Structures are given as structure tokens and as C-alpha cells.
mmCIF file of C-alpha atoms and ligand atoms in Angstrom:
data_model
loop_
_atom_site.group_PDB
_atom_site.id
_atom_site.type_symbol
_atom_site.label_atom_id
_atom_site.label_comp_id
_atom_site.label_asym_id
_atom_site.label_seq_id
_atom_site.Cartn_x
_atom_site.Cartn_y
_atom_site.Cartn_z
ATOM 1 C CA MET A 1 -0.155 -0.057 -0.014
ATOM 2 C CA THR A 2 1.694 3.225 -1.067
ATOM 3 C CA ARG A 3 0.775 6.254 1.599
ATOM 4 C CA LEU A 4 0.565 9.626 0.173
ATOM 5 C CA ALA A 5 -1.499 12.654 1.849
ATOM 6 C CA ILE A 6 -2.136 16.311 1.410
ATOM 7 C CA VAL A 7 -0.825 18.938 3.710
ATOM 8 C CA GLY A 8 -2.174 21.973 4.041
ATOM 9 C CA ASN A 9 -4.242 24.570 6.734
ATOM 10 C CA PRO A 10 -6.768 24.374 6.030
ATOM 11 C CA VAL A 11 -7.358 21.394 4.523
ATOM 12 C CA ALA A 12 -10.720 19.695 5.281
ATOM 13 C CA HIS A 13 -11.949 20.997 1.902
ATOM 14 C CA SER A 14 -9.537 19.384 -0.382
ATOM 15 C CA ARG A 15 -10.979 17.165 -3.042
ATOM 16 C CA SER A 16 -7.848 15.607 -3.524
ATOM 17 C CA PRO A 17 -8.069 12.440 -1.630
ATOM 18 C CA GLN A 18 -11.194 11.877 -3.827
ATOM 19 C CA ILE A 19 -9.365 12.365 -6.920
ATOM 20 C CA HIS A 20 -6.404 10.265 -6.232
ATOM 21 C CA ALA A 21 -8.767 7.115 -4.584
ATOM 22 C CA ARG A 22 -10.417 7.265 -8.380
ATOM 23 C CA PHE A 23 -6.802 7.196 -9.726
ATOM 24 C CA ALA A 24 -6.238 4.408 -7.631
ATOM 25 C CA ALA A 25 -9.263 2.500 -8.551
ATOM 26 C CA ALA A 26 -8.779 3.045 -12.208
ATOM 27 C CA THR A 27 -5.338 2.046 -12.502
ATOM 28 C CA GLY A 28 -5.754 -0.790 -9.715
ATOM 29 C CA LEU A 29 -2.768 0.529 -7.785
ATOM 30 C CA ALA A 30 -2.989 0.083 -3.922
ATOM 31 C CA VAL A 31 -2.672 3.862 -2.647
ATOM 32 C CA ASP A 32 -3.911 5.405 0.844
ATOM 33 C CA TYR A 33 -4.251 9.420 0.059
ATOM 34 C CA THR A 34 -5.601 11.149 3.585
ATOM 35 C CA ARG A 35 -5.574 14.781 4.270
ATOM 36 C CA ILE A 36 -3.157 16.131 7.159
ATOM 37 C CA GLU A 37 -3.635 19.730 8.587
ATOM 38 C CA ALA A 38 -0.207 21.018 9.585
ATOM 39 C CA PRO A 39 -0.081 23.703 12.105
ATOM 40 C CA LEU A 40 0.908 26.939 10.896
ATOM 41 C CA GLY A 41 4.779 27.028 11.688
ATOM 42 C CA SER A 42 4.796 23.478 11.997
ATOM 43 C CA PHE A 43 4.829 22.276 8.452
ATOM 44 C CA VAL A 44 8.190 20.426 7.919
ATOM 45 C CA ALA A 45 7.992 18.926 11.465
ATOM 46 C CA THR A 46 4.642 17.520 10.334
ATOM 47 C CA VAL A 47 5.891 16.162 6.937
ATOM 48 C CA ARG A 48 8.899 14.508 8.763
ATOM 49 C CA ALA A 49 6.510 12.483 10.866
ATOM 50 C CA PHE A 50 4.485 11.579 7.861
ATOM 51 C CA ALA A 51 7.856 10.843 5.837
ATOM 52 C CA GLU A 52 9.144 8.632 8.667
ATOM 53 C CA SER A 53 5.878 6.690 8.895
ATOM 54 C CA GLY A 54 7.125 4.885 5.488
ATOM 55 C CA ALA A 55 5.069 7.164 3.370
ATOM 56 C CA ARG A 56 5.992 7.536 -0.307
ATOM 57 C CA GLY A 57 5.069 11.919 -0.521
ATOM 58 C CA CYS A 58 2.596 14.248 -0.252
ATOM 59 C CA ASN A 59 0.720 17.024 -1.882
ATOM 60 C CA VAL A 60 1.445 20.876 -0.622
ATOM 61 C CA THR A 61 -1.390 23.419 -0.999
ATOM 62 C CA VAL A 62 -2.009 26.568 0.874
ATOM 63 C CA PRO A 63 -0.208 28.207 2.603
ATOM 64 C CA PHE A 64 2.823 25.982 2.483
ATOM 65 C CA LYS A 65 4.015 25.659 -1.406
ATOM 66 C CA GLY A 66 6.948 28.349 -0.362
ATOM 67 C CA GLU A 67 7.769 26.301 2.997
ATOM 68 C CA ALA A 68 7.825 23.357 0.947
ATOM 69 C CA PHE A 69 10.341 24.593 -1.564
ATOM 70 C CA ALA A 70 12.871 25.633 0.881
ATOM 71 C CA ALA A 71 12.595 22.350 2.658
ATOM 72 C CA CYS A 72 12.753 20.155 -0.444
ATOM 73 C CA THR A 73 16.624 18.748 -0.738
ATOM 74 C CA ARG A 74 16.200 18.462 -5.065
ATOM 75 C CA LEU A 75 13.897 20.358 -6.923
ATOM 76 C CA SER A 76 12.672 19.667 -10.532
ATOM 77 C CA GLU A 77 13.333 22.506 -12.805
ATOM 78 C CA ARG A 78 9.676 23.721 -13.007
ATOM 79 C CA ALA A 79 9.836 23.951 -9.072
ATOM 80 C CA ARG A 80 12.903 25.736 -8.918
ATOM 81 C CA ARG A 81 11.716 28.590 -11.287
ATOM 82 C CA ALA A 82 8.302 28.632 -9.660
ATOM 83 C CA GLU A 83 9.632 29.033 -6.312
ATOM 84 C CA ALA A 84 6.536 26.636 -5.041
ATOM 85 C CA VAL A 85 6.418 23.129 -4.495
ATOM 86 C CA ASN A 86 2.987 21.189 -4.749
ATOM 87 C CA THR A 87 4.298 17.721 -4.743
ATOM 88 C CA ILE A 88 6.885 15.940 -2.871
ATOM 89 C CA VAL A 89 8.529 12.258 -3.034
ATOM 90 C CA PHE A 90 10.245 10.880 -0.290
ATOM 91 C CA ASP A 91 13.369 9.047 -0.879
ATOM 92 C CA ALA A 92 16.723 8.119 0.268
ATOM 93 C CA ASP A 93 18.379 11.151 -0.799
ATOM 94 C CA GLY A 94 15.704 13.568 1.095
ATOM 95 C CA TRP A 95 12.875 15.006 -0.384
ATOM 96 C CA PHE A 96 12.330 15.829 -4.345
ATOM 97 C CA GLY A 97 9.814 18.965 -4.923
ATOM 98 C CA ASP A 98 8.027 19.210 -8.051
ATOM 99 C CA ASN A 99 5.392 21.545 -8.986
ATOM 100 C CA THR A 100 2.638 19.692 -11.175
ATOM 101 C CA ASP A 101 0.162 22.892 -11.096
ATOM 102 C CA GLY A 102 1.117 24.352 -14.289
ATOM 103 C CA ALA A 103 1.500 21.347 -16.241
ATOM 104 C CA GLY A 104 -1.900 20.588 -14.736
ATOM 105 C CA LEU A 105 -3.419 23.618 -16.479
ATOM 106 C CA VAL A 106 -1.748 23.568 -19.684
ATOM 107 C CA ARG A 107 -2.917 19.663 -20.012
ATOM 108 C CA ASP A 108 -6.492 21.144 -18.778
ATOM 109 C CA ILE A 109 -6.275 23.843 -21.876
ATOM 110 C CA ALA A 110 -4.678 21.374 -24.449
ATOM 111 C CA LEU A 111 -7.139 18.316 -24.099
ATOM 112 C CA ASN A 112 -9.983 19.367 -22.062
ATOM 113 C CA ALA A 113 -10.594 22.839 -23.419
ATOM 114 C CA GLY A 114 -9.303 21.533 -26.710
ATOM 115 C CA VAL A 115 -7.379 24.989 -27.017
ATOM 116 C CA ALA A 116 -3.893 24.974 -28.597
ATOM 117 C CA LEU A 117 -1.633 27.512 -27.105
ATOM 118 C CA HIS A 118 1.357 27.520 -29.987
ATOM 119 C CA GLY A 119 1.305 30.926 -31.619
ATOM 120 C CA LYS A 120 -1.674 32.584 -29.333
ATOM 121 C CA ARG A 121 -1.424 35.681 -27.141
ATOM 122 C CA VAL A 122 -1.851 34.520 -23.347
ATOM 123 C CA LEU A 123 -2.301 36.796 -20.549
ATOM 124 C CA VAL A 124 -2.012 35.691 -17.160
ATOM 125 C CA LEU A 125 -3.317 37.643 -14.139
ATOM 126 C CA GLY A 126 -1.259 37.649 -10.808
ATOM 127 C CA ALA A 127 2.123 37.397 -9.575
ATOM 128 C CA GLY A 128 1.714 35.010 -6.686
ATOM 129 C CA GLY A 129 2.737 31.279 -6.461
ATOM 130 C CA ALA A 130 -0.439 30.425 -8.307
ATOM 131 C CA ALA A 131 0.996 32.279 -11.685
ATOM 132 C CA ALA A 132 4.569 31.549 -11.321
ATOM 133 C CA GLY A 133 3.589 27.810 -11.290
ATOM 134 C CA ALA A 134 2.082 28.409 -14.656
ATOM 135 C CA LEU A 135 4.709 29.892 -16.595
ATOM 136 C CA ASP A 136 7.418 27.522 -17.276
ATOM 137 C CA PRO A 137 4.657 25.044 -18.725
ATOM 138 C CA LEU A 138 2.744 28.065 -20.759
ATOM 139 C CA LEU A 139 6.275 29.176 -22.311
ATOM 140 C CA ALA A 140 6.797 25.694 -22.893
ATOM 141 C CA ALA A 141 3.505 25.496 -25.199
ATOM 142 C CA ARG A 142 5.095 27.920 -27.224
ATOM 143 C CA PRO A 143 2.595 30.990 -27.416
ATOM 144 C CA ALA A 144 3.559 34.141 -29.463
ATOM 145 C CA ALA A 145 3.194 36.353 -26.580
ATOM 146 C CA LEU A 146 2.757 35.772 -22.963
ATOM 147 C CA VAL A 147 1.947 39.053 -20.825
ATOM 148 C CA VAL A 148 1.624 38.794 -17.244
ATOM 149 C CA ALA A 149 -0.771 41.507 -15.460
ATOM 150 C CA ASN A 150 -0.957 42.079 -11.987
ATOM 151 C CA ARG A 151 -2.154 44.797 -9.430
ATOM 152 C CA THR A 152 1.025 45.581 -8.136
ATOM 153 C CA PRO A 153 2.934 45.649 -11.595
ATOM 154 C CA ALA A 154 6.449 45.647 -10.275
ATOM 155 C CA LYS A 155 5.761 42.033 -8.833
ATOM 156 C CA ALA A 156 5.037 40.961 -12.049
ATOM 157 C CA GLN A 157 7.758 42.634 -13.938
ATOM 158 C CA ALA A 158 10.088 40.886 -11.044
ATOM 159 C CA MET A 159 8.348 37.187 -11.725
ATOM 160 C CA ILE A 160 8.737 37.727 -15.628
ATOM 161 C CA GLU A 161 12.841 38.257 -15.219
ATOM 162 C CA ARG A 162 13.305 34.948 -13.806
ATOM 163 C CA PHE A 163 11.948 33.249 -16.943
ATOM 164 C CA ALA A 164 13.164 35.846 -19.290
ATOM 165 C CA ALA A 165 15.876 33.380 -20.381
ATOM 166 C CA GLY A 166 13.918 30.391 -20.907
ATOM 167 C CA ALA A 167 10.868 32.617 -22.809
ATOM 168 C CA ALA A 168 13.746 34.024 -25.266
ATOM 169 C CA ARG A 169 15.132 30.716 -26.166
ATOM 170 C CA LEU A 170 11.526 29.426 -26.849
ATOM 171 C CA ASP A 171 10.877 32.643 -29.053
ATOM 172 C CA VAL A 172 8.136 33.815 -26.645
ATOM 173 C CA GLN A 173 7.814 37.201 -26.101
ATOM 174 C CA LEU A 174 6.970 37.576 -22.524
ATOM 175 C CA SER A 175 6.197 40.989 -20.914
ATOM 176 C CA ALA A 176 4.767 42.395 -17.759
ATOM 177 C CA ALA A 177 1.854 44.831 -17.507
ATOM 178 C CA PRO A 178 -0.551 46.417 -14.890
ATOM 179 C CA LEU A 179 -4.063 44.855 -14.790
ATOM 180 C CA GLU A 180 -5.711 48.296 -16.395
ATOM 181 C CA ALA A 181 -3.869 47.816 -19.474
ATOM 182 C CA PRO A 182 -2.508 44.482 -20.306
ATOM 183 C CA GLY A 183 -3.112 44.820 -24.020
ATOM 184 C CA ALA A 184 -5.674 43.737 -26.174
ATOM 185 C CA ASP A 185 -6.866 40.797 -28.251
ATOM 186 C CA PHE A 186 -6.037 38.115 -26.029
ATOM 187 C CA ASP A 187 -6.906 34.671 -26.953
ATOM 188 C CA VAL A 188 -6.531 32.958 -23.662
ATOM 189 C CA LEU A 189 -6.583 34.314 -20.080
ATOM 190 C CA VAL A 190 -5.827 32.851 -16.803
ATOM 191 C CA ASN A 191 -6.841 34.160 -13.645
ATOM 192 C CA ALA A 192 -4.200 33.279 -11.471
ATOM 193 C CA THR A 193 -5.133 35.972 -8.844
ATOM 194 C CA ALA A 194 -6.958 35.494 -5.333
ATOM 195 C CA ALA A 195 -9.644 38.059 -6.584
ATOM 196 C CA SER A 196 -12.236 35.318 -6.933
ATOM 197 C CA LEU A 197 -11.654 34.543 -3.067
ATOM 198 C CA GLN A 198 -12.705 37.829 -2.505
ATOM 199 C CA GLY A 199 -15.920 37.852 -4.718
ATOM 200 C CA ALA A 200 -13.956 40.276 -7.135
ATOM 201 C CA VAL A 201 -13.038 40.392 -10.736
ATOM 202 C CA PRO A 202 -9.886 41.881 -11.967
ATOM 203 C CA PRO A 203 -10.659 45.494 -13.693
ATOM 204 C CA LEU A 204 -9.746 44.502 -17.397
ATOM 205 C CA PRO A 205 -10.362 46.700 -19.895
ATOM 206 C CA ALA A 206 -13.151 45.782 -22.726
ATOM 207 C CA GLY A 207 -11.295 44.558 -25.613
ATOM 208 C CA THR A 208 -8.675 42.307 -23.804
ATOM 209 C CA LEU A 209 -10.538 39.215 -25.025
ATOM 210 C CA ARG A 210 -10.847 38.621 -28.783
ATOM 211 C CA PRO A 211 -14.709 36.864 -29.298
ATOM 212 C CA GLY A 212 -14.100 33.258 -28.412
ATOM 213 C CA ALA A 213 -11.305 33.596 -26.331
ATOM 214 C CA LEU A 214 -10.720 31.035 -23.325
ATOM 215 C CA ALA A 215 -11.137 32.624 -19.882
ATOM 216 C CA LEU A 216 -9.984 30.166 -17.090
ATOM 217 C CA ASP A 217 -9.999 30.897 -13.360
ATOM 218 C CA MET A 218 -7.955 28.683 -11.251
ATOM 219 C CA MET A 219 -10.472 28.683 -8.771
ATOM 220 C CA TYR A 220 -13.522 26.708 -8.777
ATOM 221 C CA GLY A 221 -17.095 26.346 -7.006
ATOM 222 C CA ALA A 222 -19.230 29.636 -6.083
ATOM 223 C CA ALA A 223 -16.541 31.854 -5.912
ATOM 224 C CA THR A 224 -15.433 31.868 -9.727
ATOM 225 C CA LEU A 225 -19.032 32.534 -10.584
ATOM 226 C CA PRO A 226 -18.511 36.277 -10.936
ATOM 227 C CA PHE A 227 -15.051 36.174 -12.991
ATOM 228 C CA LEU A 228 -17.365 33.453 -15.149
ATOM 229 C CA ARG A 229 -20.124 35.859 -15.571
ATOM 230 C CA TRP A 230 -17.749 38.665 -16.581
ATOM 231 C CA ALA A 231 -16.176 36.545 -19.070
ATOM 232 C CA ARG A 232 -19.129 35.423 -20.726
ATOM 233 C CA ALA A 233 -20.258 39.089 -21.097
ATOM 234 C CA GLN A 234 -17.093 39.506 -23.096
ATOM 235 C CA GLY A 235 -17.755 37.240 -25.461
ATOM 236 C CA ALA A 236 -15.230 34.278 -24.019
ATOM 237 C CA VAL A 237 -15.452 31.007 -23.533
ATOM 238 C CA ALA A 238 -15.415 30.864 -19.649
ATOM 239 C CA ARG A 239 -13.777 27.933 -17.963
ATOM 240 C CA ASP A 240 -13.192 27.183 -13.847
ATOM 241 C CA GLY A 241 -10.269 25.609 -12.189
ATOM 242 C CA LEU A 242 -11.543 21.801 -11.918
ATOM 243 C CA GLY A 243 -10.170 20.266 -14.801
ATOM 244 C CA MET A 244 -6.554 22.074 -13.503
ATOM 245 C CA LEU A 245 -7.357 20.219 -10.392
ATOM 246 C CA VAL A 246 -8.025 17.147 -11.627
ATOM 247 C CA GLU A 247 -4.564 17.293 -14.088
ATOM 248 C CA GLN A 248 -2.403 18.397 -11.375
ATOM 249 C CA ALA A 249 -3.643 15.127 -9.480
ATOM 250 C CA ALA A 250 -2.838 12.945 -12.484
ATOM 251 C CA GLU A 251 0.796 14.490 -12.886
ATOM 252 C CA ALA A 252 1.423 13.944 -9.343
ATOM 253 C CA PHE A 253 -0.032 10.674 -9.548
ATOM 254 C CA PHE A 254 2.508 10.042 -12.250
ATOM 255 C CA VAL A 255 5.395 11.324 -10.130
ATOM 256 C CA TRP A 256 4.760 9.083 -7.562
ATOM 257 C CA MET A 257 3.355 5.946 -8.899
ATOM 258 C CA GLY A 258 4.760 5.928 -12.622
ATOM 259 C CA GLN A 259 1.509 5.404 -14.242
ATOM 260 C CA ARG A 260 -0.731 8.537 -15.861
ATOM 261 C CA PRO A 261 -4.289 7.682 -14.746
ATOM 262 C CA ALA A 262 -6.848 8.745 -17.318
ATOM 263 C CA THR A 263 -8.719 11.811 -15.893
ATOM 264 C CA PHE A 264 -11.839 12.296 -18.503
ATOM 265 C CA GLN A 265 -14.308 10.293 -16.438
ATOM 266 C CA VAL A 266 -12.789 11.643 -12.723
ATOM 267 C CA LEU A 267 -13.776 15.196 -14.084
ATOM 268 C CA ALA A 268 -16.914 14.494 -15.358
ATOM 269 C CA GLU A 269 -17.848 13.132 -12.014
ATOM 270 C CA LEU A 270 -16.227 15.615 -9.708
ATOM 271 C CA ARG A 271 -17.992 18.407 -12.149
ATOM 272 C CA ARG A 272 -21.324 17.148 -11.383
ATOM 273 C CA GLU A 273 -20.736 16.921 -7.775
ATOM 274 C CA VAL A 274 -19.462 20.423 -7.721
ATOM 275 C CA ASP A 275 -22.105 22.005 -9.840
ATOM 276 C CA ALA A 276 -25.026 20.465 -7.690
ATOM 277 C CA GLN A 277 -23.206 21.819 -4.690
ATOM 278 C CA VAL A 278 -23.169 25.370 -6.386
ATOM 279 C CA GLU A 279 -26.493 25.025 -6.985
ATOM 280 C CA ALA A 280 -27.848 23.997 -3.661
ATOM 281 C CA ALA A 281 -25.870 27.028 -2.422
ATOM 282 C CA ALA A 282 -27.436 29.414 -4.600
ATOM 283 C CA LYS A 283 -31.124 27.880 -3.719
ATOM 284 C CA ALA A 284 -30.286 28.130 0.138
ATOM 285 C CA SER A 285 -29.262 31.926 -0.067
ATOM 286 C CA PRO A 286 -31.690 34.224 -0.996
HETATM 287 P P1 ATR B 301 -0.898 32.432 -4.606
HETATM 288 O O1 ATR B 301 0.087 31.922 -4.190
HETATM 289 O O2 ATR B 301 -2.385 31.811 -4.392
HETATM 290 O O3 ATR B 301 -0.955 32.918 -6.026
HETATM 291 P P2 ATR B 301 -0.694 35.106 -3.621
HETATM 292 O O4 ATR B 301 0.950 34.926 -3.337
HETATM 293 O O5 ATR B 301 -0.969 35.881 -2.211
HETATM 294 O O6 ATR B 301 -1.530 33.718 -3.510
HETATM 295 O O7 ATR B 301 -0.977 35.959 -4.837
HETATM 296 C C1 ATR B 301 -1.980 36.422 -4.764
HETATM 297 C C2 ATR B 301 -1.837 37.207 -6.349
HETATM 298 O O8 ATR B 301 -3.491 37.860 -6.629
HETATM 299 C C3 ATR B 301 -1.071 38.458 -6.038
HETATM 300 O O9 ATR B 301 -0.952 38.700 -7.856
HETATM 301 C C4 ATR B 301 -1.964 39.567 -6.078
HETATM 302 O O10 ATR B 301 -1.825 41.078 -6.441
HETATM 303 P P3 ATR B 301 -0.803 41.961 -5.604
HETATM 304 O O11 ATR B 301 0.635 41.261 -5.953
HETATM 305 O O12 ATR B 301 -0.938 43.134 -6.282
HETATM 306 O O13 ATR B 301 -1.083 41.571 -4.272
HETATM 307 C C5 ATR B 301 -3.226 38.967 -6.493
HETATM 308 N N1 ATR B 301 -4.713 39.814 -6.078
HETATM 309 C C6 ATR B 301 -5.249 39.395 -4.763
HETATM 310 N N2 ATR B 301 -6.376 39.873 -4.624
HETATM 311 C C7 ATR B 301 -6.441 40.440 -5.585
HETATM 312 C C8 ATR B 301 -7.679 41.478 -6.272
HETATM 313 N N3 ATR B 301 -8.806 41.626 -5.696
HETATM 314 N N4 ATR B 301 -7.929 41.822 -7.709
HETATM 315 C C9 ATR B 301 -6.582 41.472 -8.645
HETATM 316 N N5 ATR B 301 -5.442 40.870 -7.868
HETATM 317 C C10 ATR B 301 -5.803 40.368 -6.911
#
């Protein structure tokens, strides 16, 4: 039995155990995936105790992705540049840190949403850990241009500097911009800000998106409804972060287990559950 967990605070809401149980059933692998709430300030001690109990690894969620990055003894290239770790493998040499968030996002866009990023104009909102995790895999898909727009433009500028050499190598025009003036006619928008958590929609000007563009919020559930409504009002195809959630989990499962589970069915089931919850919550509140 391979033991895994998601470590966060809070973590009770996490759907990862459910997703990994479905992957385990589908692949026929024996996996026990639980939730662990680490006290703030005790992330490393909590993970160490789990590792010493014979576990294979863990996922890391809010607010510990930066601490996990600092604690790992080896890092994948994508985690090193993101400066955030969401997947740890415990091995004989120590902790190997990876970041599967961006790969999950790009797989969701390409495979589930069916949008090719190559040659497109892509806009990423936000300059925190969520945005940083997305940049390497987005660049690897070779859009024509990738603009990072943030409420605090200096943070976007500082972030893109870490990725500038890679972007130049891939011939992608990478730049930073303020939220109010990100440029126009984007084909793909990725909202990696925490705005939806506050019920807010980033203040993008009209014309930011071209008609039929894909507008994706990394969050899901009722919190994303204002963003999804805004996106549809712009003539865009609106998408939440549920597909990204399932795809980043599949990528982590692959890192630990060496097998890539099929995601289509799992995403469809999760979609039904989340939609039903959002509908029930809307009915309950006047
Ligand atoms: P995470 O690790 O989830 O990315 P974070 O590092 O706290 O979280 O980053 C949050 C991001 O959301 C930041 O880019 C933040 O903008 P600032 O850098 O200006 O703080 C952005 N953000 C948070 N609330 C926002 C809002 N209401 N509108 C627009 N951007 C917001």
C-alpha cells in the first residue's frame, strides 16, 4: 500500500483524496491518500513525521508551497523556477520537490478545453505562487506572446525576469503589464489572482479578449461565478479550475506511481458534484 497525503491549513475542503482514490481504482494500484492539517509554523515537522512513518510522498497546498520549496533537498526545474512545490517525493536522498500545477493547467487547456496555445496571445493575471507555477509550462507550449498583468506591476516585472531567458530561447515575447492596461485581443486568459476568493473580478478593460477567447479561473465552485459571468459577457468561453485540479493531481500521481491515470471520467464526476453543490448553495441563499 502506497501512502500519500495532502498537507495544508485548512485542508478539510480538499478534494484531492477523492480524486486520488478514483485514480487508484482506475489504475488498480493500492494507494491510501489522506488529509493532514499541519499547524502553521509546523509544516516541516508534520511532513517529516509523515515521511518517517513510511509514506511515499505528499501534495502541498495553501499556505505551505513556499515552505515546501525551501525544505526540499532536490527540485525539478519547473519547481525551482516557480519557487513553489506542490508535490514531494520522499526518497533515500531526502525530499524531491516538484510543481505539477502549471502542467495540469496546460493539459486542461490543451486536452479538456481543446485549445492549442502555440502561436496564441496569452494573458496571465497575478504574480503570486499560482501564477509563477504556470509560467514554465505555458512558455513550453510556445504561445506567440505571454503577458503577466498584476495589481502591483512591479511584482509581475520581478517574476517575469526569472523566466526571461527561457522565453527568449523558446521565442515567446514575455512581458509584464498593469491590470488596467494589459494589451488587447488575447486568445487565452488565465486568472491566477486571489480576486475570486474576495468575490472580485480583476478590472480588465473592454477589448482585452478577442471574441471566442478562453477565459479560465484557477479556482472553482461558487467563488468563481462572478469571473465566469464576466468572461461570458466579454464573448469568451468561460472555464473554472476544476480541470486543472484533476490534471495536476494526475501529474502528481504519475510522479509518485509511474502511471498516468485517465482523467476524463474523474473530471466529469467531479464536475457533476461541484455543480450540484453550487446550485444547492444558490438555492439556500436568497
Ligand atoms: P497565490 O500563491 O495563490 O498566488 P499570493 O502569492 O498571495 O497567492 O498572490 C495572490 C495574487 O493575487 C497576487 O498577484 C495579488 O496581487 P498583488 O501582487 O497586487 O497583491 C493578486 N490579487 C489578490 N487579490 C486581488 C484582487 N482583488 N484583484 C486583483 N488581484 C488580486
